[in-house]
CSV table of C-alpha atoms in Angstrom, one decimal:
chain,number,residue,atom,x,y,z
R,1,MET,CA,-11.2,-19.3,2.7
R,2,ARG,CA,-11.2,-16.6,5.4
R,3,ARG,CA,-7.5,-17.2,6.0
R,4,LEU,CA,-6.8,-16.9,2.3
R,5,VAL,CA,-8.7,-13.6,2.1
R,6,LEU,CA,-6.8,-12.2,5.1
R,7,VAL,CA,-3.4,-13.2,3.6
R,8,VAL,CA,-4.2,-11.4,0.3
R,9,CYS,CA,-5.4,-8.3,2.2
R,10,LEU,CA,-2.2,-8.3,4.3
R,11,ALA,CA,-0.1,-8.2,1.2
R,12,ALA,CA,-2.1,-5.5,-0.4
R,13,LEU,CA,-2.7,-3.2,2.6
R,14,LEU,CA,0.5,-3.5,4.5
R,15,THR,CA,3.2,-3.9,1.9
R,16,GLY,CA,1.5,-2.2,-1.0
R,17,CYS,CA,3.1,-4.8,-3.3
R,18,SER,CA,2.9,-8.3,-4.6
R,19,ALA,CA,5.1,-11.2,-5.8
R,20,LEU,CA,5.7,-13.6,-8.7
R,21,PRO,CA,7.2,-17.0,-8.0
R,22,PHE,CA,8.1,-17.4,-11.7
R,23,ASP,CA,11.5,-17.7,-13.3
R,24,SER,CA,13.6,-14.5,-13.4
R,25,PRO,CA,11.8,-11.9,-15.6
R,26,PRO,CA,13.7,-10.2,-18.5
R,27,PRO,CA,16.0,-7.3,-17.7
R,28,SER,CA,14.5,-3.9,-17.0
R,29,ASP,CA,14.0,-1.3,-19.8
R,30,ASP,CA,16.5,1.5,-19.5
R,31,ARG,CA,13.8,4.1,-20.0
R,32,ALA,CA,11.7,2.6,-17.2
R,33,VAL,CA,14.6,2.6,-14.9
R,34,ALA,CA,15.3,6.2,-15.6
R,35,ALA,CA,11.7,7.1,-15.0
R,36,VAL,CA,11.6,5.4,-11.6
R,37,GLU,CA,14.8,7.1,-10.7
R,38,GLU,CA,13.3,10.5,-11.6
R,39,VAL,CA,10.2,9.8,-9.6
R,40,ASN,CA,12.2,8.7,-6.6
R,41,SER,CA,14.3,11.9,-6.7
R,42,THR,CA,11.2,14.1,-7.0
R,43,VAL,CA,9.2,12.5,-4.1
R,44,SER,CA,12.2,12.7,-1.8
R,45,SER,CA,11.4,16.4,-1.4
R,46,VAL,CA,7.6,16.0,-1.1
R,47,GLU,CA,6.3,17.3,2.2
R,48,THR,CA,2.6,16.6,2.0
R,49,TYR,CA,0.1,14.7,-0.2
R,50,ARG,CA,-3.3,13.1,-0.1
R,51,PHE,CA,-4.4,9.7,-1.4
R,52,ASP,CA,-7.5,7.6,-2.2
R,53,THR,CA,-7.6,3.8,-2.4
R,54,ASP,CA,-10.0,1.2,-3.7
R,55,ILE,CA,-9.6,-2.5,-2.9
R,56,ARG,CA,-11.5,-5.6,-4.2
R,57,VAL,CA,-10.7,-9.1,-3.0
R,58,SER,CA,-12.5,-12.2,-4.3
R,59,ALA,CA,-11.9,-15.7,-3.0
R,60,SER,CA,-13.4,-19.1,-3.7
R,61,ASP,CA,-13.0,-22.5,-2.1
R,62,GLY,CA,-15.1,-25.3,-3.7
R,63,GLY,CA,-18.7,-24.2,-3.8
R,64,ARG,CA,-18.1,-21.2,-1.5
R,65,SER,CA,-17.1,-17.7,-2.7
R,66,ARG,CA,-16.8,-14.3,-1.2
R,67,THR,CA,-16.0,-10.8,-2.4
R,68,VAL,CA,-14.9,-8.0,-0.2
R,69,THR,CA,-14.6,-4.4,-1.3
R,70,ALA,CA,-13.1,-1.4,0.6
R,71,ASP,CA,-12.3,2.2,-0.2
R,72,GLY,CA,-10.4,4.8,1.8
R,73,SER,CA,-8.6,8.1,1.8
R,74,GLY,CA,-5.8,9.7,3.7
R,75,ALA,CA,-3.3,12.5,4.1
R,76,VAL,CA,0.4,12.5,4.9
R,77,ASP,CA,2.6,15.1,6.5
R,78,LEU,CA,6.1,13.9,6.0
R,79,THR,CA,7.6,16.9,7.8
R,80,ALA,CA,5.6,16.2,11.0
R,81,LYS,CA,5.9,12.4,10.5
R,82,ARG,CA,2.1,12.0,10.7
R,83,MET,CA,-0.4,10.1,8.6
R,84,ARG,CA,-4.1,9.5,8.9
R,85,ALA,CA,-6.4,7.3,6.8
R,86,THR,CA,-10.0,6.4,6.8
R,87,SER,CA,-11.3,3.1,5.3
R,88,GLU,CA,-14.8,1.8,4.7
R,89,VAL,CA,-15.5,-1.9,4.6
R,90,ALA,CA,-19.0,-3.5,4.7
R,91,ASP,CA,-20.6,-0.1,5.7
R,92,GLU,CA,-18.2,0.3,8.6
R,93,THR,CA,-15.8,3.2,8.7
R,94,LEU,CA,-12.5,2.8,10.5
R,95,ASP,CA,-9.7,5.3,11.1
R,96,SER,CA,-6.0,4.8,11.4
R,97,TYR,CA,-3.1,7.1,12.3
R,98,VAL,CA,0.7,7.0,12.3
R,99,THR,CA,2.5,9.6,14.4
R,100,GLU,CA,6.3,9.4,14.7
R,101,TYR,CA,7.0,5.6,15.1
R,102,LYS,CA,3.6,4.4,16.4
R,103,SER,CA,0.6,3.3,14.4
R,104,TYR,CA,-3.0,3.2,15.7
R,105,GLN,CA,-5.7,1.1,13.9
R,106,GLU,CA,-9.3,1.5,15.0
R,107,CYS,CA,-10.9,-1.8,15.9
R,108,PRO,CA,-14.2,-2.9,14.3
R,109,GLU,CA,-17.4,-3.4,16.3
R,110,PRO,CA,-18.2,-4.6,18.9
R,111,TRP,CA,-14.8,-3.5,20.2
R,112,GLU,CA,-13.8,0.0,21.0
R,113,GLY,CA,-10.3,1.4,21.0
R,114,TYR,CA,-7.2,1.1,18.8
R,115,ALA,CA,-4.6,-1.6,18.1
R,116,VAL,CA,-1.1,-0.1,18.6
R,117,GLU,CA,2.0,-1.2,16.8
R,118,ASN,CA,5.6,0.1,16.4
R,119,VAL,CA,6.8,1.4,13.1
R,120,SER,CA,10.3,0.4,12.2
R,121,GLN,CA,12.9,3.0,13.0
R,122,SER,CA,15.6,1.3,10.9
R,123,GLU,CA,14.4,2.9,7.7
R,124,PRO,CA,13.4,6.4,6.8
R,125,TRP,CA,9.9,7.3,8.2
R,126,ALA,CA,8.6,8.0,4.7
R,127,THR,CA,8.7,4.2,3.8
R,128,ALA,CA,5.8,3.7,6.3
R,129,THR,CA,3.6,5.7,3.9
R,130,PRO,CA,1.8,4.4,0.8
R,131,LEU,CA,3.6,6.6,-1.8
R,132,HIS,CA,7.2,5.9,-0.8
R,133,ARG,CA,6.5,2.2,-0.1
R,134,GLN,CA,5.0,1.7,-3.5
R,135,ILE,CA,7.9,3.5,-5.2
R,136,GLU,CA,10.3,1.4,-3.3
R,137,LEU,CA,8.6,-1.7,-4.8
R,138,PHE,CA,9.5,-0.4,-8.3
R,139,GLU,CA,13.1,0.4,-7.2
R,140,HIS,CA,13.7,-3.3,-6.1
R,141,SER,CA,12.0,-4.9,-9.1
R,142,ASN,CA,12.5,-5.3,-12.8
R,143,VAL,CA,10.6,-2.5,-14.5
R,144,TYR,CA,9.2,-2.0,-18.0
R,145,TRP,CA,8.2,1.1,-20.0
R,146,ARG,CA,4.7,1.1,-21.5
R,147,GLY,CA,4.5,4.6,-22.9
R,148,ASN,CA,1.9,7.3,-22.9
R,149,ARG,CA,-1.5,6.7,-21.2
R,150,THR,CA,-4.4,9.0,-20.3
R,151,VAL,CA,-5.7,9.0,-16.7
R,152,ASP,CA,-8.8,11.2,-16.0
R,153,GLY,CA,-8.1,13.2,-19.1
R,154,GLU,CA,-4.5,13.9,-18.3
R,155,ARG,CA,-1.4,12.5,-20.1
R,156,THR,CA,0.8,10.2,-18.1
R,157,VAL,CA,3.5,7.6,-18.7
R,158,LEU,CA,3.1,4.0,-17.5
R,159,VAL,CA,5.8,1.8,-15.9
R,160,VAL,CA,5.1,-1.8,-15.0
R,161,ALA,CA,6.8,-4.0,-12.4
R,162,HIS,CA,6.9,-7.7,-11.5
R,163,PRO,CA,8.4,-8.0,-8.0
R,164,SER,CA,9.8,-11.1,-6.4
R,165,ASP,CA,8.6,-13.0,-3.3
R,166,ASP,CA,11.8,-11.9,-1.5
R,167,THR,CA,11.0,-8.2,-2.3
R,168,VAL,CA,7.6,-8.5,-0.8
R,169,GLN,CA,8.8,-10.2,2.4
R,170,SER,CA,11.6,-7.7,2.8
R,171,LEU,CA,9.2,-4.7,2.5
R,172,ALA,CA,6.7,-6.4,4.8
R,173,ASP,CA,9.4,-7.0,7.5
R,174,ARG,CA,10.5,-3.4,7.4
R,175,ARG,CA,6.9,-2.1,7.6
R,176,ARG,CA,6.9,-2.7,11.3
R,177,THR,CA,9.4,-3.8,13.9
R,178,GLY,CA,7.5,-7.1,14.1
R,179,SER,CA,7.6,-9.5,11.1
R,180,ALA,CA,4.6,-9.4,8.8
R,181,GLU,CA,4.8,-13.0,7.5
R,182,LEU,CA,2.8,-13.9,4.5
R,183,ASP,CA,1.9,-17.4,5.8
R,184,GLY,CA,4.8,-19.0,3.9
R,185,GLY,CA,3.0,-18.7,0.5
R,186,SER,CA,3.8,-17.1,-2.8
R,187,PHE,CA,1.6,-15.5,-5.4
R,188,ASP,CA,0.7,-17.2,-8.7
R,189,ASN,CA,0.5,-14.0,-10.7
R,190,ALA,CA,0.9,-10.3,-10.0
R,191,THR,CA,1.4,-7.0,-11.8
R,192,ALA,CA,2.1,-3.6,-10.4
R,193,ARG,CA,1.6,-0.4,-12.4
R,194,LEU,CA,2.7,3.2,-11.9
R,195,TRP,CA,1.3,6.1,-13.9
R,196,ILE,CA,3.6,9.2,-13.7
R,197,ASP,CA,3.0,12.8,-14.6
R,198,PRO,CA,5.7,13.4,-17.2
R,199,GLU,CA,5.8,17.2,-16.4
R,200,THR,CA,6.4,16.9,-12.6
R,201,ASN,CA,7.7,13.3,-12.3
R,202,ARG,CA,5.1,12.7,-9.6
R,203,PRO,CA,3.0,9.5,-9.3
R,204,VAL,CA,-0.6,10.0,-10.3
R,205,GLU,CA,-1.9,6.5,-9.8
R,206,PHE,CA,-0.7,3.0,-8.6
R,207,ALA,CA,-2.4,-0.2,-9.3
R,208,LEU,CA,-1.8,-3.8,-8.2
R,209,HIS,CA,-3.3,-7.1,-9.4
R,210,LEU,CA,-2.4,-10.3,-7.7
R,211,GLU,CA,-3.6,-13.9,-7.7
R,212,LEU,CA,-3.1,-16.5,-5.0
R,213,SER,CA,-4.0,-20.2,-4.8
R,214,ARG,CA,-3.5,-22.7,-2.0
R,215,ARG,CA,-4.9,-26.2,-1.4
R,216,GLY,CA,-7.8,-25.8,-3.9
R,217,ALA,CA,-8.8,-22.3,-2.8
R,218,THR,CA,-8.1,-19.3,-5.0
R,219,ALA,CA,-8.1,-15.5,-4.5
R,220,THR,CA,-7.6,-12.4,-6.5
R,221,ALA,CA,-7.0,-8.8,-5.3
R,222,ASP,CA,-7.0,-5.5,-7.0
R,223,LEU,CA,-5.8,-2.3,-5.3
R,224,THR,CA,-5.7,1.2,-6.8
R,225,THR,CA,-4.2,4.2,-5.2
R,226,ARG,CA,-4.6,7.8,-6.5
R,227,TYR,CA,-2.3,10.6,-5.4
R,228,THR,CA,-3.3,14.3,-5.3
R,229,GLU,CA,-2.6,17.7,-3.6
R,230,TYR,CA,1.1,17.4,-3.4
R,231,GLY,CA,2.6,20.2,-1.3
R,232,GLU,CA,-0.8,21.5,-0.1
R,233,SER,CA,-1.8,22.1,3.5
R,234,VAL,CA,-3.1,19.0,5.3
R,235,ASP,CA,-4.5,18.6,8.8
R,236,VAL,CA,-3.1,15.3,10.3
R,237,SER,CA,-4.3,15.6,13.9
R,238,VAL,CA,-4.6,12.6,16.2
R,239,PRO,CA,-7.8,12.5,18.4
R,240,SER,CA,-7.5,11.9,22.1
R,241,ALA,CA,-9.6,8.7,21.8
R,242,VAL,CA,-6.6,7.0,20.2
R,243,TYR,CA,-4.9,7.0,23.6
R,244,GLU,CA,-7.8,6.0,25.8
R,245,THR,CA,-8.3,2.3,25.0
R,246,GLN,CA,-5.4,0.6,23.4
R,247,TYR,CA,-4.6,-3.0,22.4
R,248,GLN,CA,-0.9,-3.9,22.2
R,249,LEU,CA,-1.4,-7.3,20.6
R,250,GLY,CA,-3.9,-6.3,17.9
R,251,CYS,CA,-7.6,-5.9,17.9
R,252,PRO,CA,-9.5,-8.5,19.8
R,253,GLY,CA,-10.6,-11.4,17.6
R,254,SER,CA,-8.2,-10.5,14.8
């Protein structure tokens, strides 16, 4: 079951997307396609933003079950090609950074230091950040218009996507120079949603629900990302501790 939870977390955290192994979905709605195109055009000029994320993963295998929750926040400076994020899981807070084409992930206790990985240089740097990666998911999937919705008292429009397994693997492979294999599996069910500010064409919120089953074990994951403070000043400094103790092959025990 631990393996199953890790696979689901990998899909949610690294690719920001999910997959459906079903037959081909119906064609996209023209209105939804136009909305995604407008969002993509708008965010191409975004220089800074902040985000908050909540994750819930539940898995069961026979009589055993486990639920893991996490929340985090971060800031992105696309001009400087820097991103920082903080996540809290099981009362442990961990930091991560991306600067240029290197990513640094703080290792959990009892280890000290950071796991270091390369970020792919074959794609625009922005695709290493949550906002642009999630929008790319909608660009490569069939999308559907769901009309007006209210989020935190503000009017938005909702677009829904059902990406394929191939789309997930492609985005995972391009997330880093190394391959981010999803253990050869596919998802049983998944839905990605994007709430858009109709006045600015900027994303307000992204949500993902996915389900996975394998050899009698099942897991579900829900991820929500909220975007704020577009264009405002952000401080994305990288502390010196990042460079003191580094692991090139991932955190010990991972």
